[in-house]
């Protein structure tokens, strides 16, 4: 009987080890990220675009600030990831390791607190601050990631890198409620982000037209109240495509969506 129990235990241990090993070695090709990540890391066009967007942000902010109808103090709201901080080394790591996004790996990257600032980002927050505009960060980094995020941003010289000005994700990814919280005491003059959900709740669900109609209807807001930064690596735009595509591999899903002639 004792022998049987030991054998059973050994089998259980062995099967657990097999399961763990399988989980760890499960590889998922991330090659679709290569070109987008390379563009982000190595194209001068990307740098120029960031400078262009933040310069536009400065002009728009100064113009909006001059508007006389404001009754509350002015604020600017910025997203963090791929707006102010460059996390593209995480995407590069995903390609090397053949790992799709998961929260544990992401947290390990965040904890390193070594994301570089994007071109023009630090300067823009300082410019807004110099005009007396309150700078807020509304990000879907989680509240558990507050410490290393503050460390990362403070080290890089961003203004207001503190828990009062950083509204991170508690339960919901939607940023609508967090923006409403700021709007109780401030008037948001400008919103800056790489994902349209950073600007308005209207763009959270893209629908069958990928949100094109909603964006077309708001065209007057882009460059005046909304500043959109380029992110070809990930975002709601991609989630929608992957979700709506028929069940197949990631590569096939993306290929299915391509337009040709
Ligand atoms: Mg972002």
Tab-separated table of C-alpha atoms and ligand atoms in Angstrom:
chain	number	residue	atom	x	y	z
A	1	UNK	CA	0.000	0.000	0.000
A	2	UNK	CA	2.797	2.356	1.013
A	3	UNK	CA	4.616	1.567	-2.243
A	4	UNK	CA	1.468	2.289	-4.245
A	5	UNK	CA	1.084	5.710	-2.571
A	6	UNK	CA	4.712	6.608	-3.346
A	7	UNK	CA	4.334	5.547	-7.004
A	8	UNK	CA	1.103	7.547	-7.287
A	9	UNK	CA	2.780	10.598	-5.767
A	10	UNK	CA	5.724	10.243	-8.141
A	11	UNK	CA	3.370	10.098	-11.132
A	12	UNK	CA	1.525	13.181	-9.866
A	13	UNK	CA	4.782	15.112	-9.412
A	14	UNK	CA	5.997	14.014	-12.849
A	15	UNK	CA	2.754	15.056	-14.554
A	16	UNK	CA	2.761	18.429	-12.773
A	17	UNK	CA	6.322	19.014	-13.976
A	18	UNK	CA	5.287	18.122	-17.523
A	19	UNK	CA	2.363	20.563	-17.424
A	20	UNK	CA	4.585	23.346	-16.069
A	21	UNK	CA	7.217	22.684	-18.690
A	22	UNK	CA	4.603	22.713	-21.449
A	23	UNK	CA	3.242	26.039	-20.216
A	24	UNK	CA	6.691	27.575	-20.023
A	25	UNK	CA	7.776	26.357	-23.431
A	26	UNK	CA	4.525	27.250	-25.214
A	27	UNK	CA	5.770	29.503	-27.965
A	28	UNK	CA	3.692	31.833	-30.051
A	29	UNK	CA	5.288	33.503	-33.000
A	30	UNK	CA	5.322	37.308	-32.612
A	31	UNK	CA	6.921	38.067	-35.963
A	32	UNK	CA	4.025	40.361	-36.889
A	33	UNK	CA	5.577	42.807	-34.406
A	34	UNK	CA	8.974	42.995	-36.106
A	35	UNK	CA	8.331	45.680	-38.724
A	36	UNK	CA	6.145	47.836	-36.471
A	37	UNK	CA	8.685	47.673	-33.628
A	38	UNK	CA	11.610	48.381	-35.930
A	39	UNK	CA	9.810	51.397	-37.331
A	40	UNK	CA	9.204	52.615	-33.800
A	41	UNK	CA	12.821	52.104	-32.757
A	42	UNK	CA	14.829	52.894	-35.880
A	43	UNK	CA	12.961	55.297	-38.150
A	44	UNK	CA	13.809	58.996	-38.036
A	45	UNK	CA	10.266	59.532	-39.304
A	46	UNK	CA	8.962	58.229	-35.998
A	47	UNK	CA	11.074	60.729	-34.052
A	48	UNK	CA	10.017	63.541	-36.372
A	49	UNK	CA	6.355	62.601	-35.922
A	50	UNK	CA	6.662	62.732	-32.150
A	51	UNK	CA	8.318	66.156	-32.301
A	52	UNK	CA	5.617	67.302	-34.714
A	53	UNK	CA	2.801	66.072	-32.465
A	54	UNK	CA	4.225	67.605	-29.296
A	55	UNK	CA	4.918	70.903	-31.085
A	56	UNK	CA	1.309	70.854	-32.268
A	57	UNK	CA	0.298	70.083	-28.685
A	58	UNK	CA	2.148	73.170	-27.430
A	59	UNK	CA	0.488	75.438	-29.985
A	60	UNK	CA	-2.969	74.000	-29.300
A	61	UNK	CA	-2.513	74.229	-25.541
A	62	UNK	CA	-1.456	77.880	-25.672
A	63	UNK	CA	-4.409	78.687	-27.944
A	64	UNK	CA	-6.906	76.870	-25.741
A	65	UNK	CA	-5.485	78.551	-22.668
A	66	UNK	CA	-6.131	81.968	-24.199
A	67	UNK	CA	-9.854	81.181	-24.491
A	68	UNK	CA	-11.686	83.479	-22.086
A	69	UNK	CA	-14.684	81.309	-21.248
A	70	UNK	CA	-12.880	79.010	-18.847
A	71	UNK	CA	-14.180	78.893	-15.264
A	72	UNK	CA	-11.983	76.180	-13.736
A	73	UNK	CA	-8.183	75.849	-13.626
A	74	UNK	CA	-6.690	74.394	-16.794
A	75	UNK	CA	-5.405	70.837	-17.102
A	76	UNK	CA	-3.813	68.641	-19.715
A	77	UNK	CA	-4.291	64.854	-19.691
A	78	UNK	CA	-1.647	62.536	-21.060
A	79	UNK	CA	-1.491	58.805	-21.492
A	80	UNK	CA	1.825	57.196	-20.473
A	81	UNK	CA	2.712	54.109	-22.532
A	82	UNK	CA	3.758	54.875	-26.113
A	83	UNK	CA	2.773	58.473	-25.427
A	84	UNK	CA	5.469	59.500	-22.938
A	85	UNK	CA	7.387	56.276	-22.293
A	86	UNK	CA	8.851	54.004	-24.963
A	87	UNK	CA	8.136	50.370	-24.116
A	88	UNK	CA	9.171	49.020	-27.501
A	89	UNK	CA	11.967	46.923	-25.904
A	90	UNK	CA	9.128	44.893	-24.397
A	91	UNK	CA	7.748	44.205	-27.884
A	92	UNK	CA	11.270	43.302	-29.046
A	93	UNK	CA	11.540	40.888	-26.136
A	94	UNK	CA	8.181	39.333	-27.093
A	95	UNK	CA	9.536	38.648	-30.585
A	96	UNK	CA	12.766	37.104	-29.273
A	97	UNK	CA	10.948	34.976	-26.702
A	98	UNK	CA	7.977	34.163	-28.954
A	99	UNK	CA	5.580	35.220	-26.207
A	100	UNK	CA	2.256	36.948	-26.608
A	101	UNK	CA	1.432	39.756	-24.162
A	102	UNK	CA	0.791	38.703	-20.592
A	103	UNK	CA	0.559	40.722	-17.384
A	104	UNK	CA	3.361	38.923	-15.507
A	105	UNK	CA	5.984	39.608	-18.171
A	106	UNK	CA	4.732	43.175	-18.560
A	107	UNK	CA	5.009	43.733	-14.812
A	108	UNK	CA	8.618	42.530	-14.842
A	109	UNK	CA	9.391	45.139	-17.528
A	110	UNK	CA	7.559	47.911	-15.633
A	111	UNK	CA	9.421	47.047	-12.418
A	112	UNK	CA	12.738	47.715	-14.142
A	113	UNK	CA	11.614	51.369	-14.434
A	114	UNK	CA	13.916	51.915	-17.373
A	115	UNK	CA	11.604	52.888	-20.228
A	116	UNK	CA	13.043	55.815	-22.167
A	117	UNK	CA	11.015	58.965	-22.701
A	118	UNK	CA	9.632	59.499	-26.194
A	119	UNK	CA	10.943	62.419	-28.292
A	120	UNK	CA	9.521	65.749	-27.113
A	121	UNK	CA	7.496	64.200	-24.269
A	122	UNK	CA	9.349	65.486	-21.198
A	123	UNK	CA	9.656	68.942	-22.750
A	124	UNK	CA	5.925	69.106	-23.429
A	125	UNK	CA	4.996	68.342	-19.801
A	126	UNK	CA	7.437	71.046	-18.685
A	127	UNK	CA	6.010	73.522	-21.165
A	128	UNK	CA	2.450	72.874	-19.933
A	129	UNK	CA	3.639	73.246	-16.350
A	130	UNK	CA	5.377	76.542	-17.187
A	131	UNK	CA	2.047	77.898	-18.465
A	132	UNK	CA	0.423	77.026	-15.142
A	133	UNK	CA	-1.520	74.122	-16.649
A	134	UNK	CA	-1.948	71.131	-14.305
A	135	UNK	CA	-0.436	68.016	-15.865
A	136	UNK	CA	-2.278	64.720	-15.236
A	137	UNK	CA	-1.393	61.209	-16.350
A	138	UNK	CA	-4.265	58.806	-17.061
A	139	UNK	CA	-2.835	55.401	-17.841
A	140	UNK	CA	-3.931	51.774	-17.892
A	141	UNK	CA	-0.865	50.739	-16.011
A	142	UNK	CA	-2.381	49.235	-12.850
A	143	UNK	CA	-2.291	50.849	-9.410
A	144	UNK	CA	0.111	48.049	-8.407
A	145	UNK	CA	2.520	49.499	-10.956
A	146	UNK	CA	2.417	52.994	-9.439
A	147	UNK	CA	5.773	52.799	-7.603
A	148	UNK	CA	8.055	51.857	-10.503
A	149	UNK	CA	6.075	54.115	-12.872
A	150	UNK	CA	6.641	57.144	-10.646
A	151	UNK	CA	10.314	56.160	-10.307
A	152	UNK	CA	10.698	55.783	-14.074
A	153	UNK	CA	9.005	59.081	-14.876
A	154	UNK	CA	10.594	61.122	-12.092
A	155	UNK	CA	14.071	59.896	-13.077
A	156	UNK	CA	13.400	61.007	-16.637
A	157	UNK	CA	12.300	64.476	-15.572
A	158	UNK	CA	8.532	64.426	-16.168
A	159	UNK	CA	6.666	66.981	-14.058
A	160	UNK	CA	4.112	65.874	-11.454
A	161	UNK	CA	5.384	62.282	-11.354
A	162	UNK	CA	3.431	61.528	-8.188
A	163	UNK	CA	0.364	59.583	-7.060
A	164	UNK	CA	-1.843	62.707	-7.021
A	165	UNK	CA	-1.375	63.328	-10.718
A	166	UNK	CA	-1.249	59.721	-11.869
A	167	UNK	CA	-4.633	58.053	-12.334
A	168	UNK	CA	-3.924	54.403	-12.999
A	169	UNK	CA	-6.211	51.456	-13.651
A	170	UNK	CA	-8.053	49.986	-10.676
A	171	UNK	CA	-10.791	47.849	-12.185
A	172	UNK	CA	-11.841	49.240	-15.531
A	173	UNK	CA	-9.778	49.976	-18.628
A	174	UNK	CA	-12.112	52.763	-19.668
A	175	UNK	CA	-10.603	56.135	-18.845
A	176	UNK	CA	-13.949	57.963	-18.888
A	177	UNK	CA	-14.456	57.910	-15.102
A	178	UNK	CA	-10.898	59.004	-14.356
A	179	UNK	CA	-11.204	61.926	-16.752
A	180	UNK	CA	-14.526	62.863	-15.103
A	181	UNK	CA	-12.734	62.899	-11.746
A	182	UNK	CA	-10.243	65.444	-13.052
A	183	UNK	CA	-13.023	67.486	-14.648
A	184	UNK	CA	-14.649	68.034	-11.252
A	185	UNK	CA	-11.936	70.536	-10.435
A	186	UNK	CA	-10.261	71.281	-13.748
A	187	UNK	CA	-11.054	72.048	-17.322
A	188	UNK	CA	-9.210	69.656	-19.610
A	189	UNK	CA	-7.826	71.747	-22.465
A	190	UNK	CA	-5.941	69.012	-24.272
A	191	UNK	CA	-5.676	65.212	-24.322
A	192	UNK	CA	-2.610	63.418	-25.645
A	193	UNK	CA	-2.370	59.696	-26.363
A	194	UNK	CA	-1.487	56.940	-28.823
A	195	UNK	CA	-4.882	55.234	-28.499
A	196	UNK	CA	-8.123	57.050	-29.321
A	197	UNK	CA	-9.643	55.785	-26.067
A	198	UNK	CA	-7.146	58.170	-24.407
A	199	UNK	CA	-9.211	61.025	-25.826
A	200	UNK	CA	-12.860	60.015	-25.575
A	201	UNK	CA	-15.064	57.101	-24.564
A	202	UNK	CA	-16.698	57.389	-27.990
A	203	UNK	CA	-13.754	55.578	-29.542
A	204	UNK	CA	-13.525	52.669	-27.103
A	205	UNK	CA	-15.731	50.377	-29.191
A	206	UNK	CA	-14.718	50.595	-32.812
A	207	UNK	CA	-17.604	48.733	-34.487
A	208	UNK	CA	-17.613	47.246	-37.946
A	209	UNK	CA	-16.146	50.379	-39.558
A	210	UNK	CA	-13.147	50.362	-37.158
A	211	UNK	CA	-14.313	53.663	-35.678
A	212	UNK	CA	-13.734	55.569	-38.913
A	213	UNK	CA	-17.115	57.319	-38.830
A	214	UNK	CA	-16.680	58.522	-35.241
A	215	UNK	CA	-13.254	59.929	-36.086
A	216	UNK	CA	-14.508	61.609	-39.261
A	217	UNK	CA	-17.331	63.267	-37.285
A	218	UNK	CA	-14.788	64.667	-34.789
A	219	UNK	CA	-12.212	65.747	-37.337
A	220	UNK	CA	-12.213	69.322	-36.004
A	221	UNK	CA	-10.948	68.091	-32.600
A	222	UNK	CA	-7.758	66.463	-33.879
A	223	UNK	CA	-4.842	68.845	-33.537
A	224	UNK	CA	-6.931	71.259	-31.485
A	225	UNK	CA	-8.138	69.299	-28.440
A	226	UNK	CA	-6.918	65.784	-29.235
A	227	UNK	CA	-3.294	65.009	-30.079
A	228	UNK	CA	-2.784	61.461	-31.388
A	229	UNK	CA	0.640	59.841	-31.448
A	230	UNK	CA	1.589	56.955	-33.752
A	231	UNK	CA	1.678	53.399	-32.394
A	232	UNK	CA	1.784	50.663	-35.020
A	233	UNK	CA	2.636	47.938	-32.467
A	234	UNK	CA	-0.596	47.508	-30.502
A	235	UNK	CA	-3.778	49.248	-29.408
A	236	UNK	CA	-7.562	49.138	-29.618
A	237	UNK	CA	-7.241	49.262	-33.413
A	238	UNK	CA	-5.485	45.877	-33.364
A	239	UNK	CA	-7.626	44.307	-30.622
A	240	UNK	CA	-10.682	44.944	-32.760
A	241	UNK	CA	-9.171	43.267	-35.801
A	242	UNK	CA	-8.037	40.203	-33.871
A	243	UNK	CA	-11.354	39.899	-32.025
A	244	UNK	CA	-13.526	40.179	-35.113
A	245	UNK	CA	-11.448	37.870	-37.296
A	246	UNK	CA	-12.515	34.236	-37.789
A	247	UNK	CA	-10.722	31.739	-35.538
A	248	UNK	CA	-7.271	31.095	-36.963
A	249	UNK	CA	-3.662	31.888	-36.169
A	250	UNK	CA	-2.672	35.484	-35.382
A	251	UNK	CA	-0.795	35.616	-38.672
A	252	UNK	CA	-3.816	34.406	-40.671
A	253	UNK	CA	-6.129	36.834	-38.870
A	254	UNK	CA	-3.924	39.774	-39.796
A	255	UNK	CA	-3.498	38.547	-43.344
A	256	UNK	CA	-7.272	38.228	-43.717
A	257	UNK	CA	-7.716	41.917	-42.929
A	258	UNK	CA	-5.243	43.224	-45.506
A	259	UNK	CA	-6.565	45.096	-48.488
A	260	UNK	CA	-4.922	44.527	-51.812
A	261	UNK	CA	-5.841	45.065	-55.425
B	1	LIG	MG1	-0.676	54.310	-24.636
